[in-house]
Coordinates of C-alpha atoms and ligand atoms in Angstrom, one line a residue:
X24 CA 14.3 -20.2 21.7
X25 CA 12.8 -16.9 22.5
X26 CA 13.5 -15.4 26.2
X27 CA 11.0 -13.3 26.5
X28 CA 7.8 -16.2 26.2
X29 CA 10.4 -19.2 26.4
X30 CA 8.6 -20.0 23.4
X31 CA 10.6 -21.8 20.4
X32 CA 8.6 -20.7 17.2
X33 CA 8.7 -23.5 14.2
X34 CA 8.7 -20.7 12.0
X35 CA 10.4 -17.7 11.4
X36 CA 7.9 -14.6 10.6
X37 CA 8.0 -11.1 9.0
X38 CA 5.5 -8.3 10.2
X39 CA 3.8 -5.2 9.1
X40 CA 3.6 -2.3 11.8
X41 CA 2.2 0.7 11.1
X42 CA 1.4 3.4 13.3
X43 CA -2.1 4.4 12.8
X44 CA -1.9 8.1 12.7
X45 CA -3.0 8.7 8.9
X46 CA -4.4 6.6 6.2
X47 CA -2.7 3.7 4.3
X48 CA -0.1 5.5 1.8
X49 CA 1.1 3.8 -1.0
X50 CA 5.0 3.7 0.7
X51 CA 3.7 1.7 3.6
X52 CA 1.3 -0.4 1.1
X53 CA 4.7 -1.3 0.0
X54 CA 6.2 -2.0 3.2
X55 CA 3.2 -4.6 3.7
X56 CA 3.4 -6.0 0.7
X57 CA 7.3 -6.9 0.6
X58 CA 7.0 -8.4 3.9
X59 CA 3.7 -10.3 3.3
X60 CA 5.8 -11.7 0.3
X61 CA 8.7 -12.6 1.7
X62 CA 6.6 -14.7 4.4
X63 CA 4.9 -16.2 1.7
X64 CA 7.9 -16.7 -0.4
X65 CA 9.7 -18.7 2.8
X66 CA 6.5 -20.3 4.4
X67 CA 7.0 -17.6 7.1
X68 CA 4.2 -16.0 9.2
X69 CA 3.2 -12.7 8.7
X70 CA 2.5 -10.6 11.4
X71 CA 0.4 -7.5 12.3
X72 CA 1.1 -5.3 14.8
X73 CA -0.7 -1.9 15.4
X74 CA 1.6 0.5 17.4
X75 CA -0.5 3.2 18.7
X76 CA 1.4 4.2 21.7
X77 CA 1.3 7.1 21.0
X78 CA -2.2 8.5 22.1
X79 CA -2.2 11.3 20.9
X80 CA -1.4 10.8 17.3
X81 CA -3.2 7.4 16.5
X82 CA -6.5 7.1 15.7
X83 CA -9.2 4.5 15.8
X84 CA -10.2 5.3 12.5
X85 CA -7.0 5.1 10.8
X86 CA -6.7 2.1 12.1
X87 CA -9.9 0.5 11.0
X88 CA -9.1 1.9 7.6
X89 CA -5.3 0.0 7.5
X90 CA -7.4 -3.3 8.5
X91 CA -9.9 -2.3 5.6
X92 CA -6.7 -1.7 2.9
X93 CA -4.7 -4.5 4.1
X94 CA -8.0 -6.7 3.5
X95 CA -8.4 -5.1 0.5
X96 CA -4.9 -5.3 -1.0
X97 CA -5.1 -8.9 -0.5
X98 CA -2.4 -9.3 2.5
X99 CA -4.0 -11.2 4.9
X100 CA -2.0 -11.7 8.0
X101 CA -1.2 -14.8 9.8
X102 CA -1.1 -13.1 13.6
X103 CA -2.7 -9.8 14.3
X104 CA -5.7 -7.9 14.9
X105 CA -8.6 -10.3 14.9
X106 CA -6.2 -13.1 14.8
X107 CA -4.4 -13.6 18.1
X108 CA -2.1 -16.7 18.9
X109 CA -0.8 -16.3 22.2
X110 CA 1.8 -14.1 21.2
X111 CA -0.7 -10.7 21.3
X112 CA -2.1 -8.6 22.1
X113 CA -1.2 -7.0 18.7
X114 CA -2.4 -3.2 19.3
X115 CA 0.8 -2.0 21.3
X116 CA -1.7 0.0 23.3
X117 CA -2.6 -3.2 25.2
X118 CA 0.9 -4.3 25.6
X119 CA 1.8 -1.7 28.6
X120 CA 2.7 -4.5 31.5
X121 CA 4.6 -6.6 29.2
X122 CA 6.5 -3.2 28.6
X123 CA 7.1 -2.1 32.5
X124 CA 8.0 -5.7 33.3
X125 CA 11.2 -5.2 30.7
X126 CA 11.4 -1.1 32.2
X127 CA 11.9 -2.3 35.6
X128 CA 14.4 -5.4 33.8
X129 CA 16.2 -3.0 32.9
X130 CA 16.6 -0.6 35.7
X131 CA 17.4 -3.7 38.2
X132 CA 20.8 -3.4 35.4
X133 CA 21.5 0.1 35.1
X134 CA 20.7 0.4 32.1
X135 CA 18.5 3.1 32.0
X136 CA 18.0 6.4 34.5
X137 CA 15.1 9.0 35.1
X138 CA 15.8 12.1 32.7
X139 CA 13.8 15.5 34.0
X140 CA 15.5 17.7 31.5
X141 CA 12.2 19.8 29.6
X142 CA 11.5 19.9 26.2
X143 CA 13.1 23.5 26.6
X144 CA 15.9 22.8 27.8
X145 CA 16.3 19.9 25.8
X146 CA 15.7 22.3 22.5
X147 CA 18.3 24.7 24.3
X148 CA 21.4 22.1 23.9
X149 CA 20.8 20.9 20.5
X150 CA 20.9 24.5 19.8
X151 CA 24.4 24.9 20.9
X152 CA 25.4 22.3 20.1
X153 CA 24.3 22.7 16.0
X154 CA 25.8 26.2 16.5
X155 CA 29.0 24.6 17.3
X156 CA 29.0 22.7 14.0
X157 CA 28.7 19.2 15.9
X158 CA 25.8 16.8 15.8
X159 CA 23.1 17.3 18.3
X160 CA 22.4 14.5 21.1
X161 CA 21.3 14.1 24.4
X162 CA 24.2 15.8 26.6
X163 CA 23.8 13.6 29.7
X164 CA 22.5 16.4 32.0
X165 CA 20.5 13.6 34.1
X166 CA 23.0 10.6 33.7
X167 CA 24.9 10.7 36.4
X168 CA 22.8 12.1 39.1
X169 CA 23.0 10.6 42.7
X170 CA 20.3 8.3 43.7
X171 CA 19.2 10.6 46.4
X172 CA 19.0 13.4 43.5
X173 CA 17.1 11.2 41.7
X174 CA 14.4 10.1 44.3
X175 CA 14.1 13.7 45.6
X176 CA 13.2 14.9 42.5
X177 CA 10.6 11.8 41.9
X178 CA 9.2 12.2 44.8
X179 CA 8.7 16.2 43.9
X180 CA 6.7 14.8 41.0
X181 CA 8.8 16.0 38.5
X182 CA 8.3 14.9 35.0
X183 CA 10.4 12.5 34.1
X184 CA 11.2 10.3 31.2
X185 CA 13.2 7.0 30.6
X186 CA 16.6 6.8 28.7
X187 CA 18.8 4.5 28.2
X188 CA 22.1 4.6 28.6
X189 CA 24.1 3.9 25.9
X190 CA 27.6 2.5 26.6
X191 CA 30.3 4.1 25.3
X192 CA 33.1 3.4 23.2
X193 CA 31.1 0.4 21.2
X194 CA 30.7 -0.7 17.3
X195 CA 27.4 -1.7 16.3
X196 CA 27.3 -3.9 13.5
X197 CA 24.7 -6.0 11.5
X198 CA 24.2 -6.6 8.0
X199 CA 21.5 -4.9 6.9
X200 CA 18.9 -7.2 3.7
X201 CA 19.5 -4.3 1.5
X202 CA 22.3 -1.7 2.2
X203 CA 24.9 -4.4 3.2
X204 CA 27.0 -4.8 6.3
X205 CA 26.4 -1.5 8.4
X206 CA 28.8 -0.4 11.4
X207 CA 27.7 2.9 13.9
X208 CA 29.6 4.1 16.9
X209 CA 27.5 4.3 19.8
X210 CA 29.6 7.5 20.6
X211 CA 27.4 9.2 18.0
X212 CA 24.6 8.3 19.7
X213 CA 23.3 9.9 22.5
X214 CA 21.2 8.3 25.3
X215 CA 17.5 7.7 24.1
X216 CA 14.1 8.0 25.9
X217 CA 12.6 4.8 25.8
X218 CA 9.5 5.4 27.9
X219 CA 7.7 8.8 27.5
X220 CA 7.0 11.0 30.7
X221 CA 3.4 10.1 30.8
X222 CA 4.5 6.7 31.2
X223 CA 4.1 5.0 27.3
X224 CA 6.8 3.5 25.8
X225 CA 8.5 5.2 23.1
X226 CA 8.9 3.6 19.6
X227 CA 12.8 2.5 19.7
X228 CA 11.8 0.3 23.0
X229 CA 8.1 -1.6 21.6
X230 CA 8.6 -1.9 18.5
X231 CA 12.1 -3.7 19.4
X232 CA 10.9 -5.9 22.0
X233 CA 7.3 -6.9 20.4
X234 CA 9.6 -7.9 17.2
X235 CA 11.4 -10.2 19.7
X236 CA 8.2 -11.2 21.5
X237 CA 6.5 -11.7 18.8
X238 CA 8.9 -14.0 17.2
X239 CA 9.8 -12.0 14.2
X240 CA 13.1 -12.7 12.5
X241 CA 12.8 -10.4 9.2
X242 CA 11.8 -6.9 9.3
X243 CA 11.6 -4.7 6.2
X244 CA 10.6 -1.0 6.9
X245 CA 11.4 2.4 5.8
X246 CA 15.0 3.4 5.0
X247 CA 14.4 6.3 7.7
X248 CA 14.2 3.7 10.1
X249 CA 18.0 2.6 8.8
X250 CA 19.5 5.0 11.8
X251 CA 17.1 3.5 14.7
X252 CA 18.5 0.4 14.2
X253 CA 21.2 0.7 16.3
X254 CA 19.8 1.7 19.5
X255 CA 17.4 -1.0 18.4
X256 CA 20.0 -3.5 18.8
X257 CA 21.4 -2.5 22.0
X258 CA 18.4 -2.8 23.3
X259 CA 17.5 -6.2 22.6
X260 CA 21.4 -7.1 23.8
X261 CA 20.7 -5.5 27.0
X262 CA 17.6 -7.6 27.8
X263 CA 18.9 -10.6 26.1
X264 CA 16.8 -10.7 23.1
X265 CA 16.9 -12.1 19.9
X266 CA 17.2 -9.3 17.0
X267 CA 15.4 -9.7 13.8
X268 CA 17.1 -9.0 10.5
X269 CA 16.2 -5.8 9.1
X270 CA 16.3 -4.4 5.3
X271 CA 15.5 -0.6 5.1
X272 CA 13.7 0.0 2.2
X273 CA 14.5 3.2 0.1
X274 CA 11.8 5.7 -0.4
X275 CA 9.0 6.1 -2.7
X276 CA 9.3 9.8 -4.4
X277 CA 6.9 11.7 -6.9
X278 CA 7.7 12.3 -10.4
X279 CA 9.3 16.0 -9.1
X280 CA 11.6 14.2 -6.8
X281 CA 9.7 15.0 -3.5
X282 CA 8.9 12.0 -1.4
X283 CA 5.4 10.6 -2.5
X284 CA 2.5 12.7 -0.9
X285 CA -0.7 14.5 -0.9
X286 CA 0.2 16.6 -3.2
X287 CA 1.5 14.4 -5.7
X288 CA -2.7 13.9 -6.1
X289 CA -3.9 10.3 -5.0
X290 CA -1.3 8.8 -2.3
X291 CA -3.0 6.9 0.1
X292 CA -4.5 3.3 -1.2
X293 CA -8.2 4.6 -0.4
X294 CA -8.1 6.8 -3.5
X295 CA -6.6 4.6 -5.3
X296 CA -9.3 2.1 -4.3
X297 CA -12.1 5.1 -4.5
X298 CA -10.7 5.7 -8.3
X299 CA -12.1 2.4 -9.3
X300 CA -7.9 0.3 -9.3
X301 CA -8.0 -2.9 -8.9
X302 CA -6.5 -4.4 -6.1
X303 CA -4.3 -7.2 -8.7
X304 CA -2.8 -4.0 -10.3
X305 CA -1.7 -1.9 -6.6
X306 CA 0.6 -5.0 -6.1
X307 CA 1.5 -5.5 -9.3
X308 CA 2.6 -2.1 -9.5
X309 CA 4.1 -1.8 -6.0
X310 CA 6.1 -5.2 -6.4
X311 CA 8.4 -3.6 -9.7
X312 CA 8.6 -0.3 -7.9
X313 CA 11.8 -0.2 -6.1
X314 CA 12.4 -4.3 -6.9
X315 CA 13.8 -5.7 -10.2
X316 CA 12.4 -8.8 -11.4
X317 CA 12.3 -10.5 -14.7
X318 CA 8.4 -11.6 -14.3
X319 CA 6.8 -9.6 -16.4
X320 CA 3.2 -10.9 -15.9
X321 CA 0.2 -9.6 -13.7
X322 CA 0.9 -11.9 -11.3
X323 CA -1.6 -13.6 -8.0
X324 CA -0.2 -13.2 -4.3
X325 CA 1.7 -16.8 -4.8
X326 CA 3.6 -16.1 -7.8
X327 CA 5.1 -12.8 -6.5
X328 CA 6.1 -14.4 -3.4
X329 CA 8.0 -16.7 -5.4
X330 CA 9.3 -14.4 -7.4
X331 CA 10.6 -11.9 -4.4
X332 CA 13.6 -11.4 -3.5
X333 CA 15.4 -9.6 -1.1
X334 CA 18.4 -9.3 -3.2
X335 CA 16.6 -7.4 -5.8
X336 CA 15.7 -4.4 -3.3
X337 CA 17.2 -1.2 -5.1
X338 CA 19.1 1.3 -2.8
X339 CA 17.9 4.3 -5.1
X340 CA 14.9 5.6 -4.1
X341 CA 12.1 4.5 -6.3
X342 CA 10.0 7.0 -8.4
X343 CA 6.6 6.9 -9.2
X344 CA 4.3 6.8 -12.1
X345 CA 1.1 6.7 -12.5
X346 CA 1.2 5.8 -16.0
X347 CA 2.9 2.8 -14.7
X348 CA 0.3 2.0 -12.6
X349 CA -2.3 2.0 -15.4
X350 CA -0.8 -0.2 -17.5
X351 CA -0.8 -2.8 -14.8
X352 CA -4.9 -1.7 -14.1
X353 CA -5.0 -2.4 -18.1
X354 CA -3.9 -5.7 -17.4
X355 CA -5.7 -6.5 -13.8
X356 CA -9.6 -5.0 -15.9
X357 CA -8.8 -7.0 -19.3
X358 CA -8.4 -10.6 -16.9
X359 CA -11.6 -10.0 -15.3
X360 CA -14.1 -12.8 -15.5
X361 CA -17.8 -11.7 -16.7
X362 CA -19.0 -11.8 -12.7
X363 CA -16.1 -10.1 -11.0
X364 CA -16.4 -7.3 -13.9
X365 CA -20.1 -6.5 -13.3
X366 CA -19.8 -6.1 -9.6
X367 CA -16.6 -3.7 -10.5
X368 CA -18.7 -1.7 -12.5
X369 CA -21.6 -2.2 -10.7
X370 CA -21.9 1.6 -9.5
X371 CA -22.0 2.4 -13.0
X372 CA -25.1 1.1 -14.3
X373 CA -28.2 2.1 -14.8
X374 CA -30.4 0.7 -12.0
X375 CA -32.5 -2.2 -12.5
X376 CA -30.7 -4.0 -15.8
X377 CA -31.0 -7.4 -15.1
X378 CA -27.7 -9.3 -13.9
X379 CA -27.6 -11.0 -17.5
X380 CA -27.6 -8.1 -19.4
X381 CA -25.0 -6.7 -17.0
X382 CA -22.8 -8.6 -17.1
X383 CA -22.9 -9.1 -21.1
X384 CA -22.6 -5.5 -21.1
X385 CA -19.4 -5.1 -18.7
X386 CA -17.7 -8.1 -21.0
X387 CA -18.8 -5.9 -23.9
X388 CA -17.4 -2.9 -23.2
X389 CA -14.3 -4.0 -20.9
X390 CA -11.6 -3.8 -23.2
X391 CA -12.3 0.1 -23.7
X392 CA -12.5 0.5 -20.0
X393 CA -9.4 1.3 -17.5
X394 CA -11.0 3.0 -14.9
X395 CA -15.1 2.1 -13.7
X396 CA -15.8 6.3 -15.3
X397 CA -15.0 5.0 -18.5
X398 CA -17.8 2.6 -18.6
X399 CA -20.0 5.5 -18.3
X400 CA -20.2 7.5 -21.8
X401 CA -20.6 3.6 -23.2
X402 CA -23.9 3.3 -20.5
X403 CA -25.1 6.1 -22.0
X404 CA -24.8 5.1 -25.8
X405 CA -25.8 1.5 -25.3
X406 CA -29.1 2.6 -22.8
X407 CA -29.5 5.9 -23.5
X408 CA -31.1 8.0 -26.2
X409 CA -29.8 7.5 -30.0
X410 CA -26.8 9.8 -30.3
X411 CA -26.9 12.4 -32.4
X412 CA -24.3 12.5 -35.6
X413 CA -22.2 15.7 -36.6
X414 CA -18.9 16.0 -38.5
X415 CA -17.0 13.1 -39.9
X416 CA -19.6 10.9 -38.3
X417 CA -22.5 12.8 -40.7
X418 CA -20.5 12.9 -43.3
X419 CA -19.6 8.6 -43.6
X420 CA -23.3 8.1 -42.7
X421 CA -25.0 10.7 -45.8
X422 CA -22.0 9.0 -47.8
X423 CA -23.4 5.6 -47.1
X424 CA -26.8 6.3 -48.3
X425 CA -30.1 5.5 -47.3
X426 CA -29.8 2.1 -49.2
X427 CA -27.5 0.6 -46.9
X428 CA -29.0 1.6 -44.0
X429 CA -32.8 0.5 -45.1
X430 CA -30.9 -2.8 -45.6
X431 CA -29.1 -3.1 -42.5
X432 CA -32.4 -1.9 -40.6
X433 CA -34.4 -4.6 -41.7
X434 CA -32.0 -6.8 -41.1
X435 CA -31.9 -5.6 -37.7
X436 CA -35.7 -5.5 -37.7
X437 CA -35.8 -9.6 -38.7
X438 CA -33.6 -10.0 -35.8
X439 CA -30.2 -10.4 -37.9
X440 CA -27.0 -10.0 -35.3
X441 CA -24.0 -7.6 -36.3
X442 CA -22.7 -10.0 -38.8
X443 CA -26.1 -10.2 -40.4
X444 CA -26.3 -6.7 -40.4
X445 CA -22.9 -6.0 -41.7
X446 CA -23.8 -8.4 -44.3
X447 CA -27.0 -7.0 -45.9
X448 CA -25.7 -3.5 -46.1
X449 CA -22.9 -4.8 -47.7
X450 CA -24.9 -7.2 -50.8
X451 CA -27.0 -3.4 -50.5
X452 CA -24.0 -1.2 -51.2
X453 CA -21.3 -3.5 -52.7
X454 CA -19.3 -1.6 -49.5
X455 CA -16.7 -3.5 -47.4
X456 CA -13.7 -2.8 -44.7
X457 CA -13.9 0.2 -43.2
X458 CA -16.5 1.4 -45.7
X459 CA -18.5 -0.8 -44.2
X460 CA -17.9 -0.5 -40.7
X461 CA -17.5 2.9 -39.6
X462 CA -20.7 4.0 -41.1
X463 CA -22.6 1.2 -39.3
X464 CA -20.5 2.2 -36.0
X465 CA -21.2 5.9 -36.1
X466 CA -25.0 5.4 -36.8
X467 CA -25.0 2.9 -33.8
X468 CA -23.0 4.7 -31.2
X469 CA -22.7 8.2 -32.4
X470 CA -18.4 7.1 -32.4
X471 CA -15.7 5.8 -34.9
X472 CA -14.5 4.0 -32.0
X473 CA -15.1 1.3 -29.6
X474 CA -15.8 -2.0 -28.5
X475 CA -16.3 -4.7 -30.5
X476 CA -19.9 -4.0 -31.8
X477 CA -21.8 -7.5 -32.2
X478 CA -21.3 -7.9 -28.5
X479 CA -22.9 -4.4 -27.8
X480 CA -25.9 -4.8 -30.2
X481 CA -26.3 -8.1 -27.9
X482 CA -27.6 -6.4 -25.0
X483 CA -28.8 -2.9 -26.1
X484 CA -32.6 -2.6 -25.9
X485 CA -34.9 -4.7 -27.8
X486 CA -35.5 -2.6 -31.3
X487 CA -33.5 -0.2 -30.5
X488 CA -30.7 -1.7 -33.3
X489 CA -33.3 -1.7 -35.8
X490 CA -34.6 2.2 -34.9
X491 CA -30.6 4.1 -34.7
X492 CA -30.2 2.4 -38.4
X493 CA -34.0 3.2 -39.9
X494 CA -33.0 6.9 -38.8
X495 CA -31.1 7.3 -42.0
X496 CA -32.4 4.7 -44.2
Ligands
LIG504 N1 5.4 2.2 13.4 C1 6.6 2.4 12.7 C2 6.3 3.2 11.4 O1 5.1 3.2 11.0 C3 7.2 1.1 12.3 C4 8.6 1.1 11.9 C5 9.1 -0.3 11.7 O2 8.6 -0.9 10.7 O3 9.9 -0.8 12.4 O4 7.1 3.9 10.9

């Protein structure tokens, strides 16, 4: 049973919580995806939760962009924006009573007390503290004030902020999905603010309590997040509350051992998207980086919940590649049916072909095609002018001779298809293999490489077979 709605939930559930303060980057895209699967995987819920406390750093845009990539990525969520079930709101920005109801909970105990020290002076005793060679946390300046100090300087209006007081003396252990049993010393840690001076409630505090509120049992985030924990957990003890399990993820870094970012090039799953990747490849690709598993497949939502596990979460920080991540886009463009492939490469075509041809020419030229750009040079040799020959090509074509070509033109001309083609400049020029072919390739695309061609003579425009051949017939 959960104490803070007296709620039993049926089912467990992992959540997602970004802070929307920048766009979707493919570490948090991770983050979603491993928790969306491990919901799937145990029939769990997966939850949403936007936490945008902090006003000044989130964003209304960032946030509509998340939604937007989540959507995108395929990770729908169970409870969350859009999709409230008693247990919301879901934007932490909306959540302030529920928040001062556990502040004043918590004072009633003792827990906490009213810290005035400034940012200054705050800066000041880490300072000396780092020059003494020991660890710097909160010295305990405002602890133990008197309760007349206290209201006086409340009553002054002085700035204050919440912390709470951590007892001494304590272990702090939990096991933790991916690093193993964990133990801290709440010696080492110093009392924590857990409500801002302007009132908001810092991260340790909501994103603890909403996980209890919100019925979460399984967390995976960020391995920074491994050393919050702690505090974390005394803070659900001291109200009561149920603590999730947490794994801590390792890091995502860029080929020169930085942590992924900007200027790795594209980072954040809009560019990605923007590229022309396919959604099917981003989780495919995400799911192997930092996870082991022996499904080598491109894989739907279902199948890589059932084949997620925890267990296979690597403690080494993960290292991407972008080469990686086009094999998997290889794999993702080469399953696409006729339909879904025109509307990928929709931007790329020249306007007003009609849907048939479209789509005939997107299954045509899709197995040369990784990224939508690639489409374009073959839009431009299948609808554009006849292209020009130089080099090898010139050479194979003069080689060929005008015979086979006024062969293959007419039978282009009578309305032959490739193999008709093929064949009457073969019975004209006893030619065959790739004697045969790359002449008839270069003449009709200008390249000794391609797609298959009988499926691109299919929808280039009417005569236009018959006139590239006649040119050197
Ligand atoms: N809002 C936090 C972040 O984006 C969430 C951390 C967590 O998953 O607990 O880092």
């Amino acid at each position: 049973m959960d104490r803070t709605t007296g709620r039993t939930f049926a089912r467990g559930a992992t959540r997602f919580a970004p802070s929307p303060t920048g766009e979707l980057h493919l570490g948090n895209a991770r983050t979603a995806l491993f928790n969306f699967l491990l919901a799937r995987r145990g029939a769990e819920r997966f939850v949403l939760r936007i936490e945008d406390t902090d006003a000044s750093r989130s964003r209304s845009e960032h946030t509509v962009g998340l939604l937007h990539d989540l959507h995108w990525l395929g990770l729908q969520w169970d409870a969350g924006p859009g999709r409230e079930d008693g247990l919301g709101p879901y934007y932490q920005s909306q959540r302030a009573a529920l928040y001062a109801q556990r502040f004043v909970e918590l004072e009633r105990q003792g827990a906490v007390y009213p810290c005035f020290c400034s940012a200054v002076e705050l800066e000041v005793a880490r300072h000396a503290q780092r020059a003494a060679g020991r660890a710097p946390r909160y010295p305990g300046t405002c602890r133990d004030l008197s309760a007349d100090e206290r209201r006086r300087r409340l009553g002054a209006g002085q700035p204050a902020t919440l912390r709470f007081r951590v007892p001494a003396g304590q272990h702090i252990e939990f096991t933790d999905l991916v690093h193993g049993a964990q133990r801290f010393l709440s010696d080492d840690i110093g009392d924590f603010v857990i409500r801002r001076a302007d009132g908001s409630a810092a991260f340790f505090f909501s994103n603890a309590l909403d996980d209890a509120a919100m019925g979460v049992t399984q967390v995976l985030r960020g391995e920074d997040h491994l050393t919050n924990t702690p505090r974390q957990l005394l803070i659900l003890e001291a109200l009561g509350l149920p603590a999730p399990r947490y794994g801590h993820i390792s890091l995502i870094l860029g080929p020169d051992g930085a942590p992924l970012s900007k200027r790795h090039g594209a980072a954040s799953v809009r560019e990605f998207r923007e590229r022309g990747y396919r959604p099917e490849a981003v989780v495919n690709y995400l799911f192997r980086l930092g996870h082991s598993s022996s499904a080598h497949d491109l894989l739907g939502l279902q199948a890589l919940a059932d084949a997620f596990d925890p267990q296979h979460l690597g403690r080494a920080p993960a290292h991407f590649d972008e080469q990686q991540l086009t094999v998997w886009q290889k794999h993702a463009v080469h399953r696409l049916a006729p339909e879904a492939a025109r509307d990928w490469l929709a931007p790329q075509l020249p306007n007003g072909l009609d849907p048939h041809t479209a789509t005939a020419f997107c299954a045509a030229v899709l197995p040369n095609v990784v990224l939508p750009e690639d489409a374009r040079a073959w839009v431009d040799i299948v609808f554009g002018p006849a292209p020009v020959l130089a080099g090898e090509g010139a050479d194979l074509v003069r080689e060929a001779g005008s015979e086979f070509f006024a062969a293959a033109a007419r039978a282009a001309a009578d309305g032959g298809d490739f193999a008709v083609i093929a064949a009457a400049a073969r019975l004209a020029s006893g030619r065959k293999g790739a004697q045969l072919f790359r002449p008839l390739r270069f003449a009709l695309t200008g390249l000794g490489h391609g797609p298959e061609l009988a499926p691109l003579l299919r929808v280039m425009p009417p005569g236009e077979t018959e006139r590239r051949l006649a040119r050197f017939a």
